[in-house]
XYZ file of C-alpha atoms in Angstrom:
526
model
C 135.592 108.709 70.685
C 132.708 109.998 68.610
C 131.300 106.464 68.207
C 130.954 105.834 71.935
C 127.390 105.061 73.052
C 125.823 104.982 76.518
C 123.647 101.860 76.739
C 123.094 98.635 78.636
C 125.043 95.522 77.817
C 125.218 95.008 74.062
C 121.969 94.266 72.212
C 119.985 93.376 75.324
C 117.426 95.219 77.394
C 117.718 95.582 81.146
C 114.868 93.287 82.114
C 114.268 94.470 85.639
C 111.348 95.981 87.531
C 113.830 98.436 89.065
C 115.732 99.503 85.942
C 114.729 103.167 86.182
C 116.899 103.575 89.269
C 119.954 103.388 87.004
C 119.087 106.894 85.779
C 119.219 108.172 89.367
C 122.577 106.478 89.919
C 124.262 108.161 86.960
C 126.574 110.784 88.503
C 126.759 113.092 85.475
C 123.294 112.783 83.921
C 124.483 110.888 80.831
C 121.662 108.407 81.400
C 118.286 110.039 80.872
C 114.735 108.885 81.496
C 113.406 108.516 77.959
C 109.735 109.282 78.802
C 110.733 112.495 80.578
C 113.400 113.652 78.123
C 112.639 117.134 76.669
C 109.308 117.319 78.536
C 110.175 120.026 81.077
C 112.957 121.877 82.838
C 113.368 121.194 86.574
C 112.734 124.829 87.544
C 109.341 124.754 85.771
C 108.015 122.046 88.070
C 106.306 122.163 91.435
C 107.700 119.395 93.635
C 105.383 117.626 96.083
C 106.512 114.944 98.574
C 104.042 112.058 98.549
C 103.565 108.298 98.844
C 103.318 105.641 96.142
C 100.223 103.427 95.833
C 101.269 101.056 93.054
C 101.924 98.385 95.704
C 101.634 98.119 99.487
C 105.257 99.003 100.280
C 104.414 102.704 100.557
C 107.552 103.947 98.831
C 108.250 107.629 99.451
C 108.121 109.635 96.249
C 108.298 113.163 94.891
C 105.633 114.184 92.387
C 106.790 116.825 89.903
C 103.984 118.688 88.148
C 103.506 121.652 85.822
C 100.117 123.290 85.771
C 97.450 120.568 85.799
C 99.722 117.700 84.758
C 102.071 115.363 86.597
C 105.219 115.047 84.484
C 107.604 113.035 86.619
C 107.753 110.813 89.716
C 111.044 110.369 91.561
C 112.049 108.529 94.755
C 112.514 110.185 98.126
C 114.983 108.667 100.557
C 113.430 106.725 103.428
C 115.816 104.125 104.802
C 113.054 102.315 106.709
C 110.893 101.674 103.632
C 112.312 102.088 100.124
C 115.816 103.423 100.897
C 116.373 105.437 97.696
C 114.650 103.132 95.187
C 111.268 102.894 93.473
C 109.892 100.393 90.991
C 109.540 101.154 87.277
C 105.755 101.070 87.659
C 105.907 103.739 90.357
C 108.280 105.866 88.288
C 106.592 105.686 84.879
C 102.872 105.437 85.651
C 102.454 109.216 85.612
C 101.070 109.398 82.060
C 98.164 107.197 83.163
C 97.095 109.938 85.574
C 95.807 112.092 82.705
C 94.296 109.519 80.312
C 90.925 107.747 80.487
C 89.973 110.065 83.345
C 86.477 110.406 84.735
C 85.928 114.161 84.820
C 82.125 114.315 85.132
C 79.276 112.173 86.503
C 77.519 109.720 84.191
C 74.148 107.957 84.270
C 73.273 104.893 82.223
C 70.296 105.576 79.943
C 69.014 102.974 77.502
C 72.178 100.954 77.938
C 74.615 103.842 77.409
C 76.440 106.050 79.896
C 75.423 109.684 79.361
C 77.037 112.771 80.951
C 75.062 114.218 83.849
C 75.279 116.820 86.594
C 76.058 115.948 90.192
C 72.453 116.633 91.197
C 71.135 114.310 88.488
C 73.547 111.543 89.518
C 72.643 111.864 93.198
C 68.919 111.937 92.355
C 69.276 108.725 90.321
C 70.992 107.051 93.281
C 68.458 108.374 95.815
C 65.563 106.994 93.761
C 67.062 103.509 94.010
C 67.349 103.733 97.785
C 63.702 104.679 98.368
C 62.203 101.890 100.449
C 65.311 99.725 100.035
C 66.152 97.366 102.885
C 69.726 98.128 103.990
C 70.606 94.439 103.837
C 70.074 94.566 100.077
C 72.874 97.129 99.732
C 76.599 96.278 99.621
C 79.830 98.257 99.328
C 83.242 97.100 98.076
C 86.419 99.173 98.467
C 89.158 98.841 95.862
C 92.913 98.513 96.133
C 93.664 102.242 95.767
C 91.050 103.499 98.236
C 92.408 105.752 100.980
C 91.523 105.501 104.656
C 89.342 108.622 104.760
C 86.989 107.574 101.968
C 86.720 104.016 103.288
C 85.824 105.351 106.716
C 83.173 107.617 105.185
C 81.707 104.773 103.109
C 81.626 102.485 106.139
C 79.694 105.078 108.142
C 77.287 105.555 105.231
C 76.685 101.802 104.961
C 76.038 101.637 108.706
C 73.606 104.553 108.452
C 71.740 102.742 105.688
C 71.582 99.594 107.829
C 73.931 97.469 105.740
C 76.566 95.127 107.223
C 77.655 94.084 103.698
C 81.030 95.779 103.235
C 84.406 94.376 102.211
C 87.835 95.773 101.289
C 89.332 92.380 100.395
C 88.815 92.701 96.656
C 90.728 89.490 95.940
C 88.843 87.468 98.564
C 91.811 87.204 100.961
C 90.877 85.436 104.184
C 92.185 88.041 106.607
C 90.152 88.914 109.680
C 90.983 92.072 111.686
C 89.066 90.604 114.634
C 91.980 88.177 115.112
C 94.423 91.037 115.759
C 96.687 93.273 113.650
C 99.635 90.897 113.953
C 97.767 88.358 111.809
C 97.746 90.609 108.735
C 100.856 92.828 109.020
C 104.464 92.562 107.886
C 105.510 92.332 111.534
C 109.286 92.177 111.036
C 109.097 95.527 109.209
C 110.754 96.033 105.840
C 113.963 97.245 107.475
C 113.896 94.132 109.692
C 114.542 91.937 106.646
C 118.214 92.857 107.037
C 118.302 91.103 110.426
C 116.814 87.818 109.202
C 119.019 84.729 109.163
C 116.598 82.662 107.095
C 113.653 83.414 104.794
C 110.609 81.309 103.900
C 108.308 82.579 101.117
C 104.795 81.118 101.022
C 102.529 81.796 98.054
C 104.264 84.984 97.016
C 106.438 86.384 94.259
C 107.841 89.526 95.894
C 109.683 90.452 92.707
C 106.404 91.548 91.078
C 104.228 92.068 94.160
C 106.690 94.341 95.990
C 109.784 94.948 93.866
C 111.534 97.269 96.307
C 110.964 94.845 99.188
C 112.330 92.030 97.040
C 115.491 94.084 96.499
C 115.848 94.239 100.290
C 115.699 90.417 100.457
C 118.356 90.230 97.740
C 120.453 92.728 99.695
C 120.193 90.514 102.788
C 121.200 87.462 100.767
C 124.257 89.237 99.348
C 125.309 90.684 102.703
C 124.966 87.209 104.205
C 127.336 86.000 101.456
C 124.989 83.173 100.548
C 124.663 81.920 104.130
C 121.032 83.054 104.501
C 118.863 80.086 103.435
C 115.799 81.067 101.390
C 112.945 78.644 100.738
C 109.917 79.037 98.470
C 106.540 77.299 98.548
C 104.417 78.215 95.539
C 105.152 79.040 91.923
C 108.758 78.496 90.859
C 109.903 81.870 89.512
C 113.034 83.972 89.063
C 113.412 86.092 92.199
C 116.880 87.463 91.248
C 118.541 85.434 94.038
C 119.005 81.685 94.656
C 116.507 79.778 96.790
C 115.467 76.235 97.656
C 112.246 75.271 95.916
C 110.317 73.315 98.532
C 106.957 72.607 96.902
C 103.844 74.087 95.398
C 101.086 74.095 97.985
C 99.583 73.380 101.424
C 100.983 69.861 101.729
C 104.538 71.203 101.757
C 103.571 73.893 104.253
C 102.044 71.222 106.500
C 105.377 69.384 106.558
C 107.117 72.625 107.560
C 104.536 73.159 110.301
C 104.994 69.693 111.823
C 108.786 69.887 111.492
C 109.130 66.869 109.225
C 110.410 68.775 106.187
C 114.160 68.931 105.620
C 114.021 72.720 105.352
C 112.467 72.976 108.835
C 115.229 70.790 110.242
C 117.827 72.870 108.412
C 116.586 75.999 110.161
C 116.386 74.597 113.652
C 119.216 76.850 114.869
C 117.988 80.075 113.265
C 117.554 83.005 115.660
C 115.548 85.323 113.417
C 113.599 83.304 110.840
C 111.541 85.437 108.475
C 108.319 84.047 107.007
C 106.425 85.916 104.279
C 102.876 84.813 103.426
C 101.566 86.119 100.114
C 98.079 86.643 98.783
C 98.257 83.525 96.583
C 98.201 81.471 99.787
C 95.280 83.240 101.476
C 93.134 84.642 98.643
C 91.454 81.275 98.113
C 88.514 79.418 99.679
C 90.746 77.674 102.223
C 92.825 80.789 102.881
C 91.922 80.946 106.571
C 93.128 77.369 107.083
C 96.345 78.097 105.172
C 96.953 81.217 107.265
C 96.508 79.207 110.466
C 98.918 76.584 109.140
C 101.452 79.316 108.324
C 101.164 80.537 111.927
C 101.873 76.983 113.099
C 104.909 76.893 110.815
C 106.087 80.193 112.317
C 106.024 78.603 115.762
C 107.846 75.498 114.505
C 110.609 77.586 112.909
C 110.951 79.786 115.992
C 109.851 82.908 114.135
C 108.198 84.251 117.287
C 111.106 85.092 119.597
C 110.051 87.524 122.350
C 113.491 87.385 124.006
C 115.016 89.012 120.942
C 111.930 91.129 120.297
C 111.529 89.325 116.990
C 108.256 88.583 115.206
C 109.040 86.840 111.938
C 105.440 86.177 110.847
C 104.664 88.472 107.920
C 101.815 88.970 105.489
C 102.816 90.695 102.263
C 100.034 92.800 100.758
C 100.030 94.080 97.204
C 97.104 96.536 97.521
C 97.928 99.988 98.900
C 94.554 100.412 100.577
C 94.179 96.938 102.088
C 95.830 97.351 105.502
C 94.011 100.649 106.075
C 90.727 98.925 105.258
C 91.445 96.098 107.685
C 92.480 98.582 110.384
C 89.144 100.377 109.917
C 87.211 97.094 110.007
C 85.958 97.580 106.469
C 84.835 93.957 106.532
C 81.381 92.389 106.954
C 79.573 93.303 110.152
C 77.456 90.880 112.160
C 75.475 88.789 109.690
C 77.064 90.670 106.774
C 78.222 89.342 103.425
C 81.854 89.142 102.330
C 82.978 89.689 98.731
C 82.051 86.224 97.475
C 78.670 86.367 99.183
C 78.010 89.882 97.826
C 78.670 88.691 94.271
C 76.580 85.589 94.854
C 73.743 87.731 96.253
C 73.924 90.119 93.287
C 73.685 87.184 90.863
C 70.601 85.859 92.650
C 68.946 89.246 93.060
C 69.295 89.372 96.851
C 71.647 92.366 96.602
C 69.988 95.173 94.645
C 72.507 98.027 94.949
C 76.326 97.720 94.953
C 78.693 100.633 95.652
C 82.156 100.192 94.119
C 84.714 102.538 95.681
C 87.405 102.198 93.025
C 86.838 98.434 92.935
C 87.872 97.310 89.453
C 89.401 93.877 90.061
C 86.225 91.928 90.854
C 84.221 89.755 88.440
C 81.874 92.403 87.044
C 79.728 89.860 85.211
C 78.714 88.425 88.585
C 76.966 91.635 89.600
C 73.915 90.417 87.692
C 71.112 92.959 87.436
C 72.207 94.927 90.527
C 72.230 98.727 90.334
C 75.946 99.600 90.419
C 77.374 102.900 91.639
C 81.052 103.360 90.728
C 83.195 106.036 92.346
C 86.731 106.329 91.032
C 89.225 108.268 88.978
C 89.477 106.247 85.756
C 87.128 104.778 83.163
C 88.087 101.183 83.846
C 86.154 97.951 84.430
C 84.001 99.298 87.261
C 82.933 102.393 85.321
C 82.048 100.296 82.275
C 79.673 98.189 84.379
C 78.211 101.053 86.413
C 74.728 102.525 86.218
C 75.950 105.752 87.844
C 79.551 106.976 87.720
C 80.874 109.464 90.284
C 84.286 110.953 89.334
C 86.830 110.886 92.160
C 90.439 111.964 92.611
C 93.645 110.015 91.954
C 96.305 109.656 94.663
C 98.254 112.664 93.376
C 95.171 114.857 93.682
C 94.244 114.485 97.351
C 95.640 114.423 100.875
C 94.784 110.958 102.117
C 96.199 108.328 104.463
C 97.436 104.947 103.267
C 98.757 102.253 105.591
C 101.555 100.164 104.105
C 102.058 96.411 104.457
C 103.992 96.816 107.732
C 101.195 98.899 109.298
C 102.815 102.328 108.851
C 100.305 105.177 108.175
C 101.551 107.697 105.615
C 99.864 110.602 103.880
C 99.889 111.567 100.230
C 99.866 115.242 99.261
C 97.909 116.958 96.518
C 100.242 117.845 93.665
C 97.512 118.841 91.163
C 93.739 119.297 91.253
C 91.283 116.660 89.953
C 90.163 117.269 86.347
C 86.816 118.771 85.398
C 83.985 118.083 87.841
C 85.868 115.330 89.686
C 86.024 115.763 93.457
C 87.940 114.366 96.416
C 86.346 111.073 97.370
C 85.305 111.865 100.934
C 83.435 114.983 99.766
C 81.413 112.899 97.298
C 80.322 110.518 100.036
C 79.490 113.380 102.406
C 77.316 115.067 99.761
C 75.605 111.788 98.822
C 74.845 110.985 102.450
C 72.879 114.226 102.728
C 70.800 113.390 99.653
C 70.086 109.936 101.112
C 68.894 111.536 104.383
C 71.762 109.878 106.277
C 74.173 112.816 106.705
C 77.637 111.813 107.855
C 78.804 113.382 111.147
C 81.405 115.717 109.624
C 81.596 118.612 107.175
C 85.352 119.091 106.854
C 88.344 116.827 106.330
C 89.646 117.661 109.804
C 86.323 116.648 111.346
C 86.371 113.409 109.376
C 89.895 112.600 110.537
C 88.988 113.426 114.114
C 86.177 110.835 113.986
C 88.444 108.346 112.231
C 91.237 108.743 114.782
C 88.733 108.151 117.586
C 87.794 104.847 115.967
C 91.358 103.938 114.976
C 93.890 105.945 117.071
C 97.099 104.564 115.549
C 96.251 106.128 112.167
C 97.003 109.523 113.704
C 100.652 108.565 114.267
C 101.940 109.160 110.758
C 105.161 107.383 109.756
C 105.114 105.295 112.954
C 104.302 101.615 113.364
C 102.049 100.834 116.309
C 103.264 97.647 118.054
C 101.057 94.627 117.451
C 100.453 91.806 119.913
C 102.289 88.620 118.772
C 99.979 86.525 120.964
C 97.404 86.948 118.183
C 99.588 84.704 116.009
C 99.690 82.105 118.786
C 95.890 82.098 118.793
C 95.807 82.003 114.999
C 98.007 78.894 115.038
C 95.315 77.045 116.986
C 92.793 77.579 114.209
C 91.726 74.697 112.039
C 89.817 74.389 108.822
C 89.370 72.206 105.806
C 92.330 72.704 103.520
C 92.455 71.895 99.834
C 95.352 70.535 97.828
C 95.451 73.202 95.103
C 98.804 74.830 94.406
C 99.494 78.401 95.498
C 98.902 80.205 92.203
C 99.152 83.972 91.986
C 96.273 86.019 90.561
C 98.487 89.090 90.430
C 98.689 89.088 86.634
C 100.855 91.474 84.621
C 103.140 93.521 86.882
C 102.608 96.634 84.770
C 98.792 96.457 84.483
C 97.509 95.806 87.989
C 95.247 98.824 88.583
C 93.171 101.395 86.637
C 95.923 104.039 86.573
C 98.492 101.570 85.244
C 96.079 100.222 82.626
C 95.484 103.780 81.383
C 99.225 104.376 80.923
C 100.825 104.057 77.489
C 104.215 103.664 79.160
C 102.935 100.720 81.215
C 101.457 99.147 78.082
C 104.784 99.441 76.249
C 106.719 98.013 79.212
C 104.239 95.164 79.483
C 104.684 94.330 75.796
C 108.461 94.651 76.073
C 108.638 92.134 78.912
C 106.053 89.815 77.361
C 108.191 89.537 74.223
C 111.337 88.899 76.214
C 113.074 91.815 74.478
C 115.949 89.564 73.449
C 117.261 92.129 70.992
C 116.067 95.292 72.693
C 118.530 97.842 73.904
C 118.309 99.861 77.061
C 116.979 102.841 75.094
C 113.878 100.962 73.884
C 110.455 101.366 75.553
């Protein structure tokens, strides 16, 4: 009757990272997205198909905008990646696209960032490069950097004579020289549904890749509980039952040598699925742990060429990471990696650091280095910078991202960047001219042509280039000194993992809601 109310179960919130999908499921529209309610009518919006960058899954989305503002993000169906789902972060981060934006260049004067013109900003940068040895320059690409701008920055660093580049902002020990199979989700996301056993190593897919975690849960339910799932790392709620095996490398070593009960339990599995997370490899002994995981994959029979099955998987949580590895945005011969760049900046050996949307590093370790920050939001990197160059967010440019399974996809511009902000590749092209190291392209098509020559598989959008599983065999032969520390995630708050999310009021409210447990919250709160 008149007292009936549409809500979640009585006096409780729906504490899920995928709760927004319930609105899409409602057949009559009785359930409404609270942040979008009364904001716009559907016919007022321009609708742009694009790709999500809040994690490395590469969920297909539709960006709805009116004028200069994005007002809604909805899922697009892609059975191979996200089916018809997206995470709450993907869905509700849109208000962060218009707040705390960098819409003009800035230069630090007397300790304060002051607005400047593009010419003034470029002149300030050029003056720092006069007579500078290229080896005293370093560049770090952030988690949201697209392939085109990383390729341009790599070419610029090479032109300046610097081998000090790195896209592994968290320090993950992944080396593209070992082969693509050593850093991809080789089974593919859709392949999870074929797995007959799952081993999670140093990962919490529920917060690192919510939609992918739902696919694991789907496999568990379809297997009617007969798909064994084991976890090595932090003991967390994954929304499905699993066997907790241990916390760190010692447990993984027992899996690798076959002495662990779980390894014996899986001896008859045809398609074992192993997922290695960043908590296992973003640590000083990460290369040794990765090699041990490859050994475990062999022990469990995860490499089965007869069935065409490669069950060795690395789960990324940064949208730009696989693209960076594909483009070899890692230290060149004699170059410094992230840790060495920070160490060099502290000691004064690195004088200039270029941050391409890199906000998750330890800014205090940059010492007295001259810092150039290029990005879309006034976050940690911009606060530390000596010169700020305003770039475009993912909804404001056509750029390629490669998801965790190695699938290149392209975003599409739904709105234009605010103020004087520009697409990132154009900033680097203009800067290269001022530095007397002009990049070999003047248009986006020319840039992509050069990039596809260097990395041909990026041209095959929405397709996964086959990787050579023999690379994992070679990886398994690697050895290194391994510590005993537990696999502890540095992922932090699910809702506040990047500059766009941290600028969002909706993300802040969701973060607070989940932090408080929301024991008495209803589904209409937040």
